[in-house]
CSV table of C-alpha atoms in Angstrom, one decimal:
chain,number,residue,atom,x,y,z
A,1,MET,CA,98.1,35.8,32.9
A,2,LYS,CA,98.2,34.5,29.2
A,3,LYS,CA,95.1,32.5,29.7
A,4,THR,CA,93.2,35.4,31.5
A,5,ILE,CA,94.0,37.7,28.7
A,6,LYS,CA,92.9,35.2,26.1
A,7,PHE,CA,89.7,34.5,28.1
A,8,CYS,CA,89.0,38.3,28.1
A,9,PHE,CA,89.7,38.6,24.6
A,10,ILE,CA,87.2,35.7,23.8
A,11,PHE,CA,84.7,37.1,26.0
A,12,ALA,CA,84.8,40.5,24.4
A,13,ILE,CA,84.5,39.0,20.9
A,14,LEU,CA,81.4,37.0,22.0
A,15,SER,CA,80.0,40.1,23.6
A,16,ILE,CA,80.2,42.0,20.4
A,17,ILE,CA,78.9,39.1,18.4
A,18,LEU,CA,75.8,38.9,20.8
A,19,ALA,CA,75.3,42.9,20.9
A,20,ALA,CA,75.5,42.6,17.2
A,21,ILE,CA,72.8,39.9,16.9
A,22,GLY,CA,70.8,41.5,19.5
A,23,GLY,CA,71.1,44.9,17.7
A,24,VAL,CA,69.9,43.1,14.5
A,25,CYS,CA,66.9,41.4,16.1
A,26,TRP,CA,66.0,44.8,17.6
A,27,PHE,CA,66.3,46.6,14.3
A,28,LYS,CA,64.4,44.0,12.3
A,29,ASN,CA,61.6,44.1,15.0
A,30,ALA,CA,61.6,47.9,15.2
A,31,CYS,CA,61.0,47.9,11.2
A,32,LEU,CA,58.1,45.9,11.5
A,33,GLY,CA,54.6,47.4,11.9
A,34,TYR,CA,52.0,47.0,14.7
A,35,ILE,CA,49.5,44.2,14.4
A,36,PRO,CA,46.5,44.6,14.0
A,37,GLY,CA,46.8,47.6,11.8
A,38,GLU,CA,44.6,50.7,12.1
A,39,LYS,CA,44.4,53.8,9.8
A,40,ILE,CA,46.5,56.8,11.2
A,41,GLU,CA,46.4,60.3,9.6
A,42,ALA,CA,49.8,62.1,9.5
A,43,PHE,CA,50.8,65.6,7.8
A,44,ILE,CA,54.2,65.8,6.8
A,45,PRO,CA,55.2,69.6,6.7
A,46,GLU,CA,57.2,70.7,3.6
A,47,GLY,CA,60.9,70.8,4.2
A,48,SER,CA,60.8,68.4,7.0
A,49,SER,CA,64.0,66.5,7.8
A,50,GLY,CA,64.2,62.6,8.0
A,51,ILE,CA,64.9,63.4,11.8
A,52,GLU,CA,61.8,65.4,12.2
A,53,ILE,CA,59.6,63.0,10.2
A,54,ALA,CA,61.0,60.1,12.2
A,55,GLU,CA,59.9,61.9,15.5
A,56,LEU,CA,56.5,62.6,14.1
A,57,LEU,CA,55.7,59.1,13.0
A,58,GLU,CA,56.8,57.7,16.3
A,59,ARG,CA,54.5,60.2,18.2
A,60,ARG,CA,51.8,59.3,16.0
A,61,LYS,CA,52.4,55.5,16.5
A,62,VAL,CA,52.8,55.0,13.0
A,63,ILE,CA,56.2,53.3,13.7
A,64,LYS,CA,57.7,51.8,16.7
A,65,SER,CA,61.1,53.4,16.6
A,66,ALA,CA,62.3,56.8,15.3
A,67,LEU,CA,66.0,55.6,15.6
A,68,ALA,CA,65.2,52.5,13.5
A,69,PHE,CA,63.6,54.8,10.9
A,70,ARG,CA,66.7,57.0,10.7
A,71,ILE,CA,68.7,54.0,10.3
A,72,ALA,CA,66.7,52.6,7.6
A,73,ILE,CA,66.9,55.9,5.8
A,74,LYS,CA,70.8,55.9,6.0
A,75,ILE,CA,71.1,52.3,4.8
A,76,SER,CA,68.5,52.9,1.9
A,77,HIS,CA,70.1,56.4,1.0
A,78,SER,CA,66.5,57.8,1.2
A,79,ASP,CA,66.2,61.5,2.4
A,80,ASN,CA,64.1,63.1,-0.2
A,81,PHE,CA,60.5,62.8,1.1
A,82,LEU,CA,57.3,64.7,-0.1
A,83,SER,CA,55.3,66.5,2.0
A,84,GLY,CA,51.3,66.3,2.2
A,85,LYS,CA,48.6,64.5,4.1
A,86,TYR,CA,49.1,60.8,4.5
A,87,THR,CA,46.8,57.9,5.8
A,88,PHE,CA,49.2,55.3,7.0
A,89,ASP,CA,48.3,51.8,8.3
A,90,SER,CA,50.0,51.1,11.4
A,91,SER,CA,50.8,47.6,10.2
A,92,ASP,CA,53.1,48.7,7.5
A,93,SER,CA,56.8,48.2,7.7
A,94,ILE,CA,59.2,51.0,7.9
A,95,ASP,CA,60.5,50.2,4.3
A,96,LYS,CA,56.8,50.4,3.0
A,97,ILE,CA,56.3,53.9,4.6
A,98,ILE,CA,59.7,55.2,3.3
A,99,GLU,CA,58.7,53.9,-0.2
A,100,ARG,CA,55.2,56.0,0.2
A,101,LEU,CA,56.9,59.1,1.4
A,102,LYS,CA,59.4,59.0,-1.5
A,103,LYS,CA,56.6,58.8,-4.1
A,104,GLY,CA,54.3,61.0,-2.5
A,105,GLU,CA,51.6,60.5,-5.0
A,106,GLN,CA,49.9,57.9,-2.6
A,107,ALA,CA,49.1,60.5,0.1
A,108,LEU,CA,45.6,60.0,1.1
A,109,ASN,CA,42.6,61.9,2.7
A,110,LEU,CA,40.7,59.3,4.9
A,111,VAL,CA,37.1,60.8,4.7
A,112,THR,CA,34.1,59.3,6.2
A,113,ILE,CA,30.8,60.0,4.5
A,114,PRO,CA,27.7,59.2,6.8
A,115,GLU,CA,24.5,57.4,5.6
A,116,GLY,CA,21.5,59.5,4.8
A,117,LEU,CA,23.1,62.7,3.5
A,118,THR,CA,22.1,64.5,0.2
A,119,ILE,CA,24.5,65.4,-2.3
A,120,LYS,CA,24.6,68.7,-1.1
A,121,GLN,CA,25.6,67.7,2.4
A,122,THR,CA,28.0,65.2,1.0
A,123,ALA,CA,29.8,68.0,-0.9
A,124,GLU,CA,29.9,70.0,2.1
A,125,ILE,CA,31.8,67.4,4.0
A,126,LEU,CA,34.2,67.1,1.3
A,127,GLU,CA,34.9,70.9,1.2
A,128,LYS,CA,35.3,70.9,5.0
A,129,GLU,CA,38.1,68.0,4.2
A,130,ASN,CA,39.7,70.2,1.7
A,131,ILE,CA,39.0,67.8,-1.0
A,132,CYS,CA,37.1,69.9,-3.6
A,133,GLU,CA,34.8,73.0,-3.1
A,134,THR,CA,31.0,72.2,-2.6
A,135,LYS,CA,30.1,74.2,-6.0
A,136,ASP,CA,32.5,72.1,-7.8
A,137,PHE,CA,31.2,68.8,-6.5
A,138,LEU,CA,27.7,69.9,-7.2
A,139,GLU,CA,28.4,71.1,-10.7
A,140,ALA,CA,30.3,67.8,-11.5
A,141,ALA,CA,27.4,65.8,-10.0
A,142,SER,CA,25.0,67.7,-12.3
A,143,LYS,CA,27.2,67.1,-15.3
A,144,HIS,CA,27.9,63.5,-14.7
A,145,ASN,CA,28.1,60.6,-17.3
A,146,ILE,CA,27.9,57.6,-15.0
A,147,ILE,CA,26.9,54.2,-16.1
A,148,ILE,CA,25.7,51.9,-13.3
A,149,ASN,CA,24.6,48.4,-13.8
A,150,GLY,CA,24.5,49.1,-17.5
A,151,THR,CA,22.2,52.1,-17.3
A,152,LYS,CA,23.2,55.8,-17.5
A,153,ILE,CA,22.0,57.4,-14.2
A,154,ASN,CA,20.2,61.0,-14.6
A,155,ASN,CA,20.2,61.6,-11.0
A,156,LEU,CA,23.1,60.7,-8.7
A,157,GLU,CA,21.1,61.3,-5.7
A,158,GLY,CA,21.3,57.8,-3.9
A,159,TYR,CA,24.1,56.5,-5.8
A,160,LEU,CA,27.1,58.0,-3.8
A,161,LEU,CA,27.5,55.0,-1.6
A,162,PRO,CA,28.2,56.2,2.2
A,163,GLU,CA,31.4,54.8,3.6
A,164,THR,CA,35.1,55.8,4.5
A,165,TYR,CA,37.1,56.4,1.4
A,166,ASP,CA,40.9,56.8,0.9
A,167,ILE,CA,40.9,59.9,-1.4
A,168,PRO,CA,44.1,60.5,-3.0
A,169,ALA,CA,45.3,64.3,-2.3
A,170,THR,CA,45.4,65.1,-6.2
A,171,SER,CA,41.7,63.9,-6.5
A,172,ASP,CA,39.0,66.6,-7.9
A,173,ALA,CA,35.3,66.5,-7.6
A,174,GLU,CA,35.0,64.2,-10.8
A,175,ASP,CA,37.4,61.6,-9.2
A,176,VAL,CA,35.3,61.4,-5.9
A,177,ILE,CA,32.2,61.1,-7.8
A,178,GLU,CA,33.6,58.2,-9.8
A,179,MET,CA,35.1,56.5,-6.8
A,180,MET,CA,31.8,56.6,-4.9
A,181,THR,CA,29.5,55.4,-7.7
A,182,LYS,CA,32.0,52.8,-8.6
A,183,SER,CA,31.8,51.5,-5.2
A,184,PHE,CA,28.0,51.4,-5.3
A,185,ASP,CA,28.2,49.7,-8.8
A,186,GLN,CA,30.6,47.1,-7.7
A,187,GLU,CA,28.7,46.1,-4.4
A,188,ILE,CA,24.9,46.9,-5.0
A,189,SER,CA,24.6,46.1,-8.6
A,190,PRO,CA,25.3,42.4,-8.1
A,191,LEU,CA,22.9,42.2,-5.1
A,192,TYR,CA,20.1,43.7,-7.0
A,193,ASN,CA,20.8,41.5,-10.0
A,194,GLU,CA,20.5,38.5,-7.7
A,195,ARG,CA,17.5,39.7,-5.9
A,196,LYS,CA,15.3,41.4,-8.5
A,197,SER,CA,13.4,38.4,-9.5
A,198,GLY,CA,12.5,37.5,-5.8
A,199,LEU,CA,11.1,41.0,-4.8
A,200,PRO,CA,7.4,41.2,-3.9
A,201,GLN,CA,7.0,43.3,-7.0
A,202,LYS,CA,9.1,44.4,-10.2
A,203,MET,CA,11.5,47.1,-9.1
A,204,THR,CA,14.4,48.5,-11.2
A,205,LEU,CA,17.6,49.3,-9.4
A,206,ASN,CA,16.4,53.1,-9.3
A,207,ASP,CA,13.4,52.1,-7.7
A,208,ILE,CA,15.5,50.1,-5.0
A,209,VAL,CA,17.6,53.1,-4.5
A,210,ILE,CA,14.6,55.4,-4.2
A,211,LEU,CA,13.0,53.0,-1.7
A,212,ALA,CA,16.2,52.6,0.3
A,213,SER,CA,16.6,56.4,0.8
A,214,LEU,CA,13.0,56.4,2.5
A,215,ILE,CA,14.0,53.6,4.7
A,216,GLU,CA,17.4,55.2,5.5
A,217,LYS,CA,15.5,58.6,6.6
A,218,GLU,CA,12.6,56.9,8.6
A,219,ALA,CA,14.4,53.9,10.4
A,220,LYS,CA,16.2,54.7,13.5
A,221,ILE,CA,17.2,51.1,14.7
A,222,PRO,CA,18.9,48.4,12.2
A,223,GLU,CA,16.4,45.7,13.1
A,224,GLU,CA,13.4,47.7,11.8
A,225,ARG,CA,14.7,48.4,8.4
A,226,PRO,CA,13.6,45.2,6.7
A,227,ILE,CA,9.9,45.6,8.5
A,228,ILE,CA,9.8,49.3,7.1
A,229,ALA,CA,10.6,47.8,3.7
A,230,GLY,CA,7.9,45.5,4.1
A,231,VAL,CA,5.4,48.2,5.0
A,232,TYR,CA,6.3,50.2,1.8
A,233,TYR,CA,6.0,47.0,-0.4
A,234,ASN,CA,2.6,46.2,1.1
A,235,ARG,CA,1.5,49.7,0.3
A,236,LEU,CA,2.7,49.7,-3.3
A,237,GLN,CA,1.1,46.6,-3.9
A,238,ARG,CA,-2.2,47.8,-2.4
A,239,GLY,CA,-2.1,51.1,-4.4
A,240,MET,CA,-1.8,53.1,-1.3
A,241,ASN,CA,0.2,56.5,-0.9
A,242,LEU,CA,3.5,55.7,1.0
A,243,GLU,CA,2.8,58.7,3.3
A,244,CYS,CA,6.3,59.0,4.1
A,245,ASP,CA,7.1,62.1,6.4
A,246,ALA,CA,10.7,62.0,5.3
A,247,THR,CA,9.7,63.0,1.6
A,248,ILE,CA,7.8,65.8,3.1
A,249,GLN,CA,10.8,67.3,4.9
A,250,TYR,CA,12.8,66.9,1.5
A,251,ALA,CA,10.4,68.6,-0.4
A,252,LEU,CA,10.3,71.4,2.1
A,253,GLY,CA,14.0,71.6,2.4
A,254,GLU,CA,14.2,71.4,6.0
A,255,ASN,CA,14.5,68.6,8.6
A,256,LYS,CA,11.4,69.6,11.0
A,257,LYS,CA,11.0,67.2,14.0
A,258,ASN,CA,7.3,67.7,13.8
A,259,LEU,CA,5.4,68.2,10.5
A,260,LEU,CA,2.3,70.3,10.7
A,261,TYR,CA,-0.8,69.2,8.7
A,262,SER,CA,-0.3,72.3,6.4
A,263,ASP,CA,3.0,70.7,5.5
A,264,LEU,CA,1.3,67.7,4.1
A,265,LYS,CA,-0.2,69.9,1.5
A,266,ILE,CA,2.9,71.1,-0.1
A,267,ASP,CA,2.6,70.4,-3.9
A,268,SER,CA,5.7,68.6,-4.7
A,269,PRO,CA,6.3,65.3,-6.6
A,270,TYR,CA,8.3,64.3,-3.4
A,271,ASN,CA,4.8,64.6,-1.3
A,272,THR,CA,3.9,60.9,-1.0
A,273,TYR,CA,0.8,62.0,1.0
A,274,MET,CA,-0.3,63.7,-2.3
A,275,TYR,CA,1.0,61.4,-4.9
A,276,SER,CA,1.0,57.5,-5.2
A,277,GLY,CA,3.9,55.4,-5.9
A,278,LEU,CA,7.6,56.2,-5.2
A,279,PRO,CA,8.8,59.8,-5.6
A,280,PRO,CA,10.9,60.6,-8.6
A,281,GLY,CA,14.3,60.3,-7.1
A,282,ALA,CA,16.1,59.2,-3.8
A,283,ILE,CA,15.7,61.8,-0.9
A,284,ALA,CA,19.3,60.8,0.3
A,285,ASN,CA,22.1,58.5,-0.4
A,286,PRO,CA,21.2,55.3,1.6
A,287,GLY,CA,23.8,53.0,3.4
A,288,ARG,CA,24.2,49.4,3.0
A,289,ASP,CA,21.7,48.3,5.6
A,290,SER,CA,18.9,50.2,4.0
A,291,LEU,CA,19.7,48.9,0.4
A,292,TYR,CA,19.9,45.4,1.9
A,293,ALA,CA,16.5,45.9,3.5
A,294,ALA,CA,14.9,47.3,0.3
A,295,LEU,CA,16.3,44.1,-1.3
A,296,ASN,CA,15.2,41.8,1.4
A,297,PRO,CA,11.9,43.1,2.9
A,298,VAL,CA,10.2,41.2,5.7
A,299,GLU,CA,6.9,39.7,4.7
A,300,HIS,CA,4.2,40.7,7.0
A,301,ASP,CA,0.6,42.3,7.0
A,302,TYR,CA,1.8,45.8,8.3
A,303,PHE,CA,0.6,48.8,6.5
A,304,PHE,CA,1.3,51.6,9.0
A,305,TYR,CA,4.0,52.7,11.7
A,306,VAL,CA,4.3,55.6,13.9
A,307,LEU,CA,7.2,56.5,16.0
A,308,ASN,CA,7.2,55.3,19.5
A,309,GLU,CA,8.1,58.4,21.2
A,310,ILE,CA,6.9,57.0,24.5
A,311,LYS,CA,9.8,54.6,24.5
A,312,ASN,CA,11.9,57.2,22.9
A,313,ASP,CA,14.5,54.6,21.8
A,314,GLY,CA,13.9,55.2,18.0
A,315,SER,CA,11.5,52.3,17.6
A,316,HIS,CA,8.3,52.2,15.9
A,317,VAL,CA,4.7,50.9,16.5
A,318,PHE,CA,3.3,48.8,13.5
A,319,SER,CA,-0.2,48.4,12.6
A,320,LYS,CA,-2.1,46.2,10.3
A,321,THR,CA,-5.3,48.4,10.0
A,322,ALA,CA,-6.0,52.2,9.9
A,323,ALA,CA,-8.0,51.7,13.1
A,324,GLU,CA,-5.1,50.3,15.0
A,325,HIS,CA,-2.9,52.9,13.6
A,326,GLU,CA,-5.2,55.7,14.7
A,327,LYS,CA,-5.1,54.1,18.0
A,328,ALA,CA,-1.4,54.0,18.2
A,329,VAL,CA,-1.1,57.7,17.1
A,330,TYR,CA,-3.8,58.7,19.5
A,331,LYS,CA,-1.8,57.0,22.3
A,332,TYR,CA,1.3,59.0,21.3
A,333,LEU,CA,-0.6,62.2,21.2
A,334,LYS,CA,-2.3,61.6,24.5
A,335,GLU,CA,1.2,61.3,26.3
A,336,TYR,CA,2.4,64.2,24.5
């Protein structure tokens, strides 16, 4: 009888120990983030309790367990969290998330700026994302004092590098402009400095930005960007007008699918059918691929291209002579 009681007692103790070990292992695992991580937005309403925040984060799959989050709050005596919009990484541990919620100032807005937008279109996205008003962004862009690659930039069109930005909730228009131009300067300026001596002709960084903006608006498929870049270099070296349709659309202020011959007569310095050389400024903010293409053009003998509407895949028909180009254009017009 005594042995049975003793055995039961030992078994109970061992069960408690094993349960405790299991609980500790579960808690440690639950406090770890998911691997691999991904960006997840979550809005913490003002006045939310620890329980409410725990359940919200579990639903959004920011954390593995609301219970573990609540236990961690009790252990760390942390229950004073700041509201706002946060961008979490799902690989973050619960401890890291708690620290961010306590500080609050690291609340971020995850905003994607697509390639090929103008400053105005970029401003409209930022207003839609509640970062800043369009007019404030445009005003800040016009009154900027930005130095890129050691040179003061007079026109920011083309220098707002498109990508996904983590923008702090406290940012204003000037902060966003500084963030985007700094990203450009850190990534593109070194590439330009490395490649400028190997380009087909002398090009300033501003020339590259302008050329890249034309490529961005003309190229539909990635592999053609360096080929189109080569076409423009060939025409520049030959002293030919660039005859870029996208510059006409920029001058017109609208994106027309089909340009009319009358459109080509618009008197604007951006009319590359009328004026030779590069236009006076970029017509959009080019992405990395277009900037890389402008810095690494393909060497070839093409001077012309036309959109291949017959294939309807965004590709172009490239030609070496005006006669070949006329045939390609006629083929397109014949089909349509």
